[in-house]
PDB file of C-alpha atoms in Angstrom:
ATOM      1  CA  MET A   1       0.000   0.000   0.000  1.00  0.00           C
ATOM      2  CA  ARG A   2       1.657   3.219  -1.147  1.00  0.00           C
ATOM      3  CA  MET A   3      -0.802   5.922  -0.094  1.00  0.00           C
ATOM      4  CA  THR A   4      -3.461   6.678   2.528  1.00  0.00           C
ATOM      5  CA  VAL A   5      -6.084   9.381   1.992  1.00  0.00           C
ATOM      6  CA  LEU A   6      -6.986  10.427   5.540  1.00  0.00           C
ATOM      7  CA  VAL A   7     -10.522  11.793   6.048  1.00  0.00           C
ATOM      8  CA  PRO A   8     -11.758  12.868   9.511  1.00  0.00           C
ATOM      9  CA  THR A   9     -15.532  13.330   9.737  1.00  0.00           C
ATOM     10  CA  LEU A  10     -18.431  13.935  12.105  1.00  0.00           C
ATOM     11  CA  GLY A  11     -20.781  12.190   9.691  1.00  0.00           C
ATOM     12  CA  GLU A  12     -22.857  15.301   9.028  1.00  0.00           C
ATOM     13  CA  ARG A  13     -22.058  15.938   5.344  1.00  0.00           C
ATOM     14  CA  ASP A  14     -23.627  13.148   3.313  1.00  0.00           C
ATOM     15  CA  SER A  15     -23.559  14.727  -0.135  1.00  0.00           C
ATOM     16  CA  GLU A  16     -20.049  16.095   0.356  1.00  0.00           C
ATOM     17  CA  LEU A  17     -18.672  12.743   1.518  1.00  0.00           C
ATOM     18  CA  LYS A  18     -20.280  10.991  -1.450  1.00  0.00           C
ATOM     19  CA  ARG A  19     -18.768  13.575  -3.804  1.00  0.00           C
ATOM     20  CA  LEU A  20     -15.348  12.933  -2.249  1.00  0.00           C
ATOM     21  CA  LEU A  21     -15.655   9.151  -2.562  1.00  0.00           C
ATOM     22  CA  GLU A  22     -16.860   9.421  -6.159  1.00  0.00           C
ATOM     23  CA  SER A  23     -13.790  11.506  -7.002  1.00  0.00           C
ATOM     24  CA  LEU A  24     -11.506   8.956  -5.342  1.00  0.00           C
ATOM     25  CA  LYS A  25     -13.191   6.121  -7.226  1.00  0.00           C
ATOM     26  CA  ASP A  26     -12.288   7.870 -10.499  1.00  0.00           C
ATOM     27  CA  GLN A  27      -8.573   8.384  -9.737  1.00  0.00           C
ATOM     28  CA  THR A  28      -6.102   7.115 -12.308  1.00  0.00           C
ATOM     29  CA  TYR A  29      -3.755   6.119  -9.477  1.00  0.00           C
ATOM     30  CA  LYS A  30      -5.205   3.093  -7.647  1.00  0.00           C
ATOM     31  CA  ASP A  31      -2.695   1.985  -5.006  1.00  0.00           C
ATOM     32  CA  PHE A  32      -4.291   3.751  -2.051  1.00  0.00           C
ATOM     33  CA  GLU A  33      -6.605   3.224   0.890  1.00  0.00           C
ATOM     34  CA  VAL A  34      -9.223   5.651   2.194  1.00  0.00           C
ATOM     35  CA  MET A  35      -8.906   6.050   5.957  1.00  0.00           C
ATOM     36  CA  ILE A  36     -12.114   7.553   7.372  1.00  0.00           C
ATOM     37  CA  VAL A  37     -12.047   8.456  11.059  1.00  0.00           C
ATOM     38  CA  SER A  38     -15.552   9.068  12.390  1.00  0.00           C
ATOM     39  CA  GLN A  39     -16.035  10.970  15.643  1.00  0.00           C
ATOM     40  CA  ASP A  40     -19.828  10.784  15.508  1.00  0.00           C
ATOM     41  CA  ASN A  41     -22.578   9.105  13.437  1.00  0.00           C
ATOM     42  CA  PHE A  42     -20.369   6.083  12.733  1.00  0.00           C
ATOM     43  CA  LYS A  43     -23.134   3.749  11.522  1.00  0.00           C
ATOM     44  CA  HIS A  44     -24.539   6.408   9.202  1.00  0.00           C
ATOM     45  CA  THR A  45     -21.151   7.020   7.595  1.00  0.00           C
ATOM     46  CA  ASP A  46     -20.502   3.285   7.430  1.00  0.00           C
ATOM     47  CA  ASN A  47     -23.661   2.829   5.356  1.00  0.00           C
ATOM     48  CA  ILE A  48     -22.362   5.393   2.866  1.00  0.00           C
ATOM     49  CA  CYS A  49     -18.993   3.626   2.667  1.00  0.00           C
ATOM     50  CA  LYS A  50     -20.686   0.331   1.782  1.00  0.00           C
ATOM     51  CA  HIS A  51     -21.796   1.848  -1.521  1.00  0.00           C
ATOM     52  CA  TYR A  52     -18.133   2.063  -2.623  1.00  0.00           C
ATOM     53  CA  PRO A  53     -16.837  -1.534  -2.585  1.00  0.00           C
ATOM     54  CA  GLU A  54     -14.300  -0.690  -5.299  1.00  0.00           C
ATOM     55  CA  LEU A  55     -12.475   1.572  -2.834  1.00  0.00           C
ATOM     56  CA  ARG A  56     -10.315   0.175  -0.057  1.00  0.00           C
ATOM     57  CA  ILE A  57     -12.020   2.014   2.796  1.00  0.00           C
ATOM     58  CA  LYS A  58     -10.824   1.568   6.351  1.00  0.00           C
ATOM     59  CA  HIS A  59     -13.466   3.106   8.625  1.00  0.00           C
ATOM     60  CA  LEU A  60     -12.511   3.706  12.259  1.00  0.00           C
ATOM     61  CA  PHE A  61     -14.339   5.270  15.190  1.00  0.00           C
ATOM     62  CA  LEU A  62     -12.742   7.682  17.658  1.00  0.00           C
ATOM     63  CA  ASP A  63     -14.811   8.349  20.760  1.00  0.00           C
ATOM     64  CA  ARG A  64     -13.619  11.919  21.299  1.00  0.00           C
ATOM     65  CA  LYS A  65     -13.858  15.082  19.248  1.00  0.00           C
ATOM     66  CA  GLY A  66     -11.040  17.042  17.697  1.00  0.00           C
ATOM     67  CA  LEU A  67      -9.641  17.259  14.180  1.00  0.00           C
ATOM     68  CA  SER A  68      -6.025  16.828  15.289  1.00  0.00           C
ATOM     69  CA  ALA A  69      -6.931  13.857  17.475  1.00  0.00           C
ATOM     70  CA  ALA A  70      -8.649  12.216  14.487  1.00  0.00           C
ATOM     71  CA  ARG A  71      -5.643  12.819  12.247  1.00  0.00           C
ATOM     72  CA  ASN A  72      -3.200  11.427  14.801  1.00  0.00           C
ATOM     73  CA  PHE A  73      -5.391   8.353  15.226  1.00  0.00           C
ATOM     74  CA  GLY A  74      -5.659   7.893  11.473  1.00  0.00           C
ATOM     75  CA  ILE A  75      -1.917   8.272  10.887  1.00  0.00           C
ATOM     76  CA  LYS A  76      -1.205   5.688  13.586  1.00  0.00           C
ATOM     77  CA  ASN A  77      -3.468   3.166  11.838  1.00  0.00           C
ATOM     78  CA  ALA A  78      -2.604   3.987   8.227  1.00  0.00           C
ATOM     79  CA  TYR A  79      -0.985   1.416   5.950  1.00  0.00           C
ATOM     80  CA  GLY A  80       0.281   3.874   3.348  1.00  0.00           C
ATOM     81  CA  ASP A  81       3.863   5.042   2.970  1.00  0.00           C
ATOM     82  CA  PHE A  82       2.445   8.460   2.063  1.00  0.00           C
ATOM     83  CA  ILE A  83      -0.402  10.316   3.785  1.00  0.00           C
ATOM     84  CA  VAL A  84      -2.714  12.722   1.942  1.00  0.00           C
ATOM     85  CA  LEU A  85      -4.651  14.989   4.306  1.00  0.00           C
ATOM     86  CA  SER A  86      -8.256  15.305   3.181  1.00  0.00           C
ATOM     87  CA  ASP A  87     -11.543  16.743   4.468  1.00  0.00           C
ATOM     88  CA  ASP A  88     -15.018  15.347   3.969  1.00  0.00           C
ATOM     89  CA  ASP A  89     -16.050  18.446   1.989  1.00  0.00           C
ATOM     90  CA  CYS A  90     -13.204  18.525  -0.533  1.00  0.00           C
ATOM     91  CA  TRP A  91     -12.808  16.391  -3.680  1.00  0.00           C
ATOM     92  CA  TYR A  92     -10.165  15.563  -6.273  1.00  0.00           C
ATOM     93  CA  PRO A  93      -9.555  15.944 -10.008  1.00  0.00           C
ATOM     94  CA  THR A  94      -9.011  12.592 -11.715  1.00  0.00           C
ATOM     95  CA  GLY A  95      -5.212  12.719 -11.894  1.00  0.00           C
ATOM     96  CA  SER A  96      -4.505  14.243  -8.478  1.00  0.00           C
ATOM     97  CA  LEU A  97      -3.263  11.218  -6.563  1.00  0.00           C
ATOM     98  CA  MET A  98      -0.990  10.271  -9.462  1.00  0.00           C
ATOM     99  CA  LYS A  99       0.560  13.763  -9.393  1.00  0.00           C
ATOM    100  CA  ILE A 100       1.045  13.583  -5.636  1.00  0.00           C
ATOM    101  CA  TYR A 101       2.552  10.109  -5.777  1.00  0.00           C
ATOM    102  CA  ASP A 102       4.925  11.014  -8.606  1.00  0.00           C
ATOM    103  CA  LEU A 103       6.219  14.068  -6.759  1.00  0.00           C
ATOM    104  CA  LEU A 104       6.658  12.331  -3.404  1.00  0.00           C
ATOM    105  CA  SER A 105       8.267   9.240  -4.878  1.00  0.00           C
ATOM    106  CA  THR A 106      10.688  10.951  -7.254  1.00  0.00           C
ATOM    107  CA  LYS A 107      11.827  13.951  -5.225  1.00  0.00           C
ATOM    108  CA  LYS A 108      13.823  13.685  -1.998  1.00  0.00           C
ATOM    109  CA  ILE A 109      11.195  15.425   0.116  1.00  0.00           C
ATOM    110  CA  ASP A 110       9.319  14.674   3.315  1.00  0.00           C
ATOM    111  CA  ILE A 111       6.317  16.934   2.742  1.00  0.00           C
ATOM    112  CA  LEU A 112       4.638  18.099  -0.451  1.00  0.00           C
ATOM    113  CA  LEU A 113       2.518  21.250  -0.635  1.00  0.00           C
ATOM    114  CA  THR A 114       0.225  21.888  -3.611  1.00  0.00           C
ATOM    115  CA  GLN A 115      -2.790  24.059  -4.469  1.00  0.00           C
ATOM    116  CA  ILE A 116      -6.546  24.122  -3.845  1.00  0.00           C
ATOM    117  CA  TYR A 117      -8.904  25.214  -6.617  1.00  0.00           C
ATOM    118  CA  ASP A 118     -12.556  26.310  -6.509  1.00  0.00           C
ATOM    119  CA  PRO A 119     -14.174  24.839  -9.662  1.00  0.00           C
ATOM    120  CA  VAL A 120     -17.407  26.766  -9.095  1.00  0.00           C
ATOM    121  CA  LYS A 121     -15.824  30.227  -8.968  1.00  0.00           C
ATOM    122  CA  LYS A 122     -13.104  28.969 -11.328  1.00  0.00           C
ATOM    123  CA  GLU A 123     -10.310  30.477  -9.307  1.00  0.00           C
ATOM    124  CA  ALA A 124      -7.487  29.448  -7.007  1.00  0.00           C
ATOM    125  CA  TYR A 125      -8.361  29.146  -3.335  1.00  0.00           C
ATOM    126  CA  LYS A 126      -5.713  31.719  -2.404  1.00  0.00           C
ATOM    127  CA  ASN A 127      -2.878  33.760  -3.897  1.00  0.00           C
ATOM    128  CA  TYR A 128      -0.282  31.045  -4.458  1.00  0.00           C
ATOM    129  CA  PRO A 129       3.395  31.476  -5.386  1.00  0.00           C
ATOM    130  CA  LYS A 130       4.040  30.717  -9.054  1.00  0.00           C
ATOM    131  CA  LYS A 131       7.412  29.031  -8.631  1.00  0.00           C
ATOM    132  CA  SER A 132       8.110  25.586  -7.226  1.00  0.00           C
ATOM    133  CA  GLY A 133      10.829  24.991  -4.679  1.00  0.00           C
ATOM    134  CA  PHE A 134      11.821  24.066  -1.159  1.00  0.00           C
ATOM    135  CA  ILE A 135      10.418  26.028   1.761  1.00  0.00           C
ATOM    136  CA  LYS A 136      13.332  27.971   3.230  1.00  0.00           C
ATOM    137  CA  ASN A 137      11.826  29.785   6.192  1.00  0.00           C
ATOM    138  CA  LYS A 138       8.923  29.385   8.596  1.00  0.00           C
ATOM    139  CA  TYR A 139       7.115  32.514   7.428  1.00  0.00           C
ATOM    140  CA  GLN A 140       6.288  30.733   4.163  1.00  0.00           C
ATOM    141  CA  LEU A 141       4.163  28.212   6.085  1.00  0.00           C
ATOM    142  CA  LEU A 142       1.676  30.585   7.689  1.00  0.00           C
ATOM    143  CA  SER A 143      -0.877  30.567   4.868  1.00  0.00           C
ATOM    144  CA  LYS A 144      -0.944  26.819   4.175  1.00  0.00           C
ATOM    145  CA  SER A 145      -4.127  24.719   4.441  1.00  0.00           C
ATOM    146  CA  SER A 146      -4.311  21.092   5.539  1.00  0.00           C
ATOM    147  CA  ILE A 147      -5.684  19.703   2.265  1.00  0.00           C
ATOM    148  CA  GLU A 148      -2.642  21.101   0.439  1.00  0.00           C
ATOM    149  CA  ILE A 149      -0.455  18.695   2.429  1.00  0.00           C
ATOM    150  CA  ALA A 150       0.832  15.208   1.611  1.00  0.00           C
ATOM    151  CA  PHE A 151       3.783  13.615   3.410  1.00  0.00           C
ATOM    152  CA  ARG A 152       5.828  10.527   4.138  1.00  0.00           C
ATOM    153  CA  LYS A 153       4.378   8.648   7.087  1.00  0.00           C
ATOM    154  CA  ASN A 154       7.621   8.565   9.099  1.00  0.00           C
ATOM    155  CA  LEU A 155       8.764  12.129   9.741  1.00  0.00           C
ATOM    156  CA  ASN A 156      11.128  13.850  12.139  1.00  0.00           C
ATOM    157  CA  ALA A 157       8.374  15.139  14.416  1.00  0.00           C
ATOM    158  CA  LYS A 158       6.657  11.714  14.411  1.00  0.00           C
ATOM    159  CA  SER A 159       3.734  13.074  12.401  1.00  0.00           C
ATOM    160  CA  ILE A 160       1.892  14.350  15.467  1.00  0.00           C
ATOM    161  CA  PHE A 161      -0.653  17.171  15.403  1.00  0.00           C
ATOM    162  CA  ASP A 162      -1.074  19.360  18.493  1.00  0.00           C
ATOM    163  CA  GLU A 163      -4.440  18.225  19.853  1.00  0.00           C
ATOM    164  CA  LYS A 164      -5.073  21.644  21.381  1.00  0.00           C
ATOM    165  CA  LEU A 165      -5.401  22.941  17.805  1.00  0.00           C
ATOM    166  CA  GLY A 166      -8.050  22.212  15.156  1.00  0.00           C
ATOM    167  CA  LEU A 167     -11.831  22.066  14.936  1.00  0.00           C
ATOM    168  CA  GLY A 168     -13.334  20.559  18.067  1.00  0.00           C
ATOM    169  CA  ALA A 169     -10.294  21.449  20.167  1.00  0.00           C
ATOM    170  CA  GLU A 170      -9.487  24.318  22.532  1.00  0.00           C
ATOM    171  CA  TYR A 171      -8.147  26.408  19.638  1.00  0.00           C
ATOM    172  CA  ILE A 172     -10.184  25.898  16.474  1.00  0.00           C
ATOM    173  CA  CYS A 173      -7.557  26.205  13.706  1.00  0.00           C
ATOM    174  CA  GLY A 174      -3.849  26.390  12.914  1.00  0.00           C
ATOM    175  CA  GLU A 175      -3.046  22.696  13.427  1.00  0.00           C
ATOM    176  CA  GLU A 176      -1.633  22.287   9.915  1.00  0.00           C
ATOM    177  CA  ASN A 177       0.645  25.315  10.268  1.00  0.00           C
ATOM    178  CA  ASP A 178       1.909  24.047  13.618  1.00  0.00           C
ATOM    179  CA  PHE A 179       2.565  20.631  12.069  1.00  0.00           C
ATOM    180  CA  LEU A 180       4.551  22.145   9.190  1.00  0.00           C
ATOM    181  CA  LEU A 181       6.499  24.499  11.454  1.00  0.00           C
ATOM    182  CA  ASN A 182       7.495  21.619  13.713  1.00  0.00           C
ATOM    183  CA  GLU A 183       8.637  19.563  10.725  1.00  0.00           C
ATOM    184  CA  LEU A 184      10.701  22.440   9.326  1.00  0.00           C
ATOM    185  CA  LYS A 185      12.277  23.026  12.733  1.00  0.00           C
ATOM    186  CA  GLY A 186      13.072  19.304  12.984  1.00  0.00           C
ATOM    187  CA  GLY A 187      14.945  19.359   9.681  1.00  0.00           C
ATOM    188  CA  GLY A 188      12.217  17.989   7.430  1.00  0.00           C
ATOM    189  CA  SER A 189      12.323  18.887   3.736  1.00  0.00           C
ATOM    190  CA  ILE A 190       9.167  20.662   2.573  1.00  0.00           C
ATOM    191  CA  TYR A 191       8.608  21.224  -1.135  1.00  0.00           C
ATOM    192  CA  TYR A 192       5.974  23.379  -2.839  1.00  0.00           C
ATOM    193  CA  GLU A 193       4.715  22.543  -6.327  1.00  0.00           C
ATOM    194  CA  PRO A 194       2.296  25.011  -8.030  1.00  0.00           C
ATOM    195  CA  VAL A 195      -0.127  22.357  -9.245  1.00  0.00           C
ATOM    196  CA  LYS A 196      -3.854  22.056  -8.483  1.00  0.00           C
ATOM    197  CA  THR A 197      -4.541  18.743  -6.736  1.00  0.00           C
ATOM    198  CA  VAL A 198      -7.742  19.286  -4.741  1.00  0.00           C
ATOM    199  CA  TYR A 199     -11.077  21.083  -5.075  1.00  0.00           C
ATOM    200  CA  HIS A 200     -12.770  23.072  -2.316  1.00  0.00           C
ATOM    201  CA  LEU A 201     -15.293  25.883  -2.357  1.00  0.00           C
ATOM    202  CA  LYS A 202     -13.678  29.172  -1.444  1.00  0.00           C
ATOM    203  CA  LYS A 203     -14.493  30.647   1.958  1.00  0.00           C
ATOM    204  CA  THR A 204     -15.043  34.342   2.610  1.00  0.00           C
ATOM    205  CA  GLY A 205     -15.400  36.560   5.667  1.00  0.00           C
ATOM    206  CA  VAL A 206     -13.247  38.076   8.414  1.00  0.00           C
ATOM    207  CA  SER A 207     -11.550  36.116  11.155  1.00  0.00           C
ATOM    208  CA  SER A 208     -13.633  35.295  14.231  1.00  0.00           C
ATOM    209  CA  ALA A 209     -12.496  35.830  17.813  1.00  0.00           C
ATOM    210  CA  LYS A 210     -11.947  32.069  18.151  1.00  0.00           C
ATOM    211  CA  GLN A 211      -9.740  32.028  15.066  1.00  0.00           C
ATOM    212  CA  ILE A 212      -7.689  34.932  16.434  1.00  0.00           C
ATOM    213  CA  GLU A 213      -7.247  33.116  19.746  1.00  0.00           C
ATOM    214  CA  ALA A 214      -5.953  30.077  17.852  1.00  0.00           C
ATOM    215  CA  LYS A 215      -3.622  32.272  15.833  1.00  0.00           C
ATOM    216  CA  GLY A 216      -2.263  33.754  19.057  1.00  0.00           C
ATOM    217  CA  TYR A 217      -1.541  30.316  20.497  1.00  0.00           C
ATOM    218  CA  LEU A 218       0.175  29.231  17.259  1.00  0.00           C
ATOM    219  CA  TYR A 219       2.323  32.363  17.082  1.00  0.00           C
ATOM    220  CA  GLY A 220       3.212  32.007  20.763  1.00  0.00           C
ATOM    221  CA  LYS A 221       4.650  28.573  20.003  1.00  0.00           C
ATOM    222  CA  HIS A 222       6.706  29.642  16.993  1.00  0.00           C
ATOM    223  CA  PHE A 223       7.209  33.417  16.621  1.00  0.00           C
ATOM    224  CA  SER A 224       8.623  36.371  18.523  1.00  0.00           C
ATOM    225  CA  CYS A 225       6.456  38.923  20.283  1.00  0.00           C
ATOM    226  CA  LEU A 226       7.740  41.678  17.989  1.00  0.00           C
ATOM    227  CA  PHE A 227       6.781  39.793  14.831  1.00  0.00           C
ATOM    228  CA  SER A 228       3.384  38.891  16.280  1.00  0.00           C
ATOM    229  CA  LEU A 229       2.703  42.507  17.237  1.00  0.00           C
ATOM    230  CA  ALA A 230       3.613  43.587  13.704  1.00  0.00           C
ATOM    231  CA  VAL A 231       1.124  41.077  12.256  1.00  0.00           C
ATOM    232  CA  CYS A 232      -1.661  42.374  14.522  1.00  0.00           C
ATOM    233  CA  CYS A 233      -0.865  45.959  13.511  1.00  0.00           C
ATOM    234  CA  ARG A 234      -0.920  44.976   9.834  1.00  0.00           C
ATOM    235  CA  ASP A 235      -4.336  43.310  10.225  1.00  0.00           C
ATOM    236  CA  PHE A 236      -5.637  46.395  12.013  1.00  0.00           C
ATOM    237  CA  PHE A 237      -4.505  48.873   9.357  1.00  0.00           C
ATOM    238  CA  LEU A 238      -5.221  46.732   6.260  1.00  0.00           C
ATOM    239  CA  LYS A 239      -8.311  44.795   7.373  1.00  0.00           C
ATOM    240  CA  GLY A 240      -9.700  46.866  10.226  1.00  0.00           C
ATOM    241  CA  GLU A 241      -9.417  43.836  12.551  1.00  0.00           C
ATOM    242  CA  LYS A 242      -8.923  44.733  16.234  1.00  0.00           C
ATOM    243  CA  ASN A 243      -7.283  41.481  17.211  1.00  0.00           C
ATOM    244  CA  PHE A 244      -5.055  42.485  20.111  1.00  0.00           C
ATOM    245  CA  ARG A 245      -7.341  41.513  23.006  1.00  0.00           C
ATOM    246  CA  PHE A 246      -8.054  38.055  21.571  1.00  0.00           C
ATOM    247  CA  PHE A 247      -4.547  37.374  20.282  1.00  0.00           C
ATOM    248  CA  PHE A 248      -2.174  38.083  23.155  1.00  0.00           C
ATOM    249  CA  PRO A 249      -3.717  36.096  26.053  1.00  0.00           C
ATOM    250  CA  SER A 250      -3.463  32.906  23.989  1.00  0.00           C
ATOM    251  CA  TYR A 251      -0.078  34.035  22.651  1.00  0.00           C
ATOM    252  CA  ARG A 252       1.257  33.928  26.204  1.00  0.00           C
ATOM    253  CA  ILE A 253      -0.121  30.405  26.657  1.00  0.00           C
ATOM    254  CA  GLY A 254       1.477  29.235  23.416  1.00  0.00           C
ATOM    255  CA  ARG A 255       4.797  30.815  24.382  1.00  0.00           C
ATOM    256  CA  SER A 256       4.782  28.918  27.682  1.00  0.00           C
ATOM    257  CA  THR A 257       4.861  25.613  25.735  1.00  0.00           C
ATOM    258  CA  ARG A 258       8.225  26.339  24.122  1.00  0.00           C
TER     259      ARG A 258
END
């Protein structure tokens, strides 16, 4: 088994999960398993999985909530040499897994970063760099999303996500950035390729207080107070976001974990 597509779910998105599984069924690359980690509605999701016998689906139940906890559990039980991080509301163009496999297997890299595309709006999910290459500093990892990430199962940081970060946890986002930052710090090689490998509808809106708290905790773990203050000032002047009172209490907590 060369690849595991890891999908945490609460079992609340039937049509989205079916769309994902249909896209995986149509992949040109076939040597993969689908690892679904359910944290609720296990039987309901299991009934959906039974409609896809052509896919090698491994469906596990985790009796506690938290996106990072589900990913850690899935990684521990995965058979694949490579892990593709997925969500139950994303889906894949036909040749995506082949592209990911080719890049991971031919280049001497630990982690591959690619691009998300919104096929409804017909635009990239974010403003991506145009050139491929190795990630050289930690500031390049701040805007990455989890479904852009694929990696070798055995990494320097033992492929562990901080379970205080991610949906369902104390801090609701930033787990993928923390994961990447830890890998870079541990000497892992991270390579970015400007190729579209996954579809997701583009989100809009300003950051919530909970998201700012998570950002503060993340920055406390990895960045200086001066840099973090500069980021808050930038967001205030460019976006009108008054983030200081939500950011710095959790920043202090994150800093205490160093």
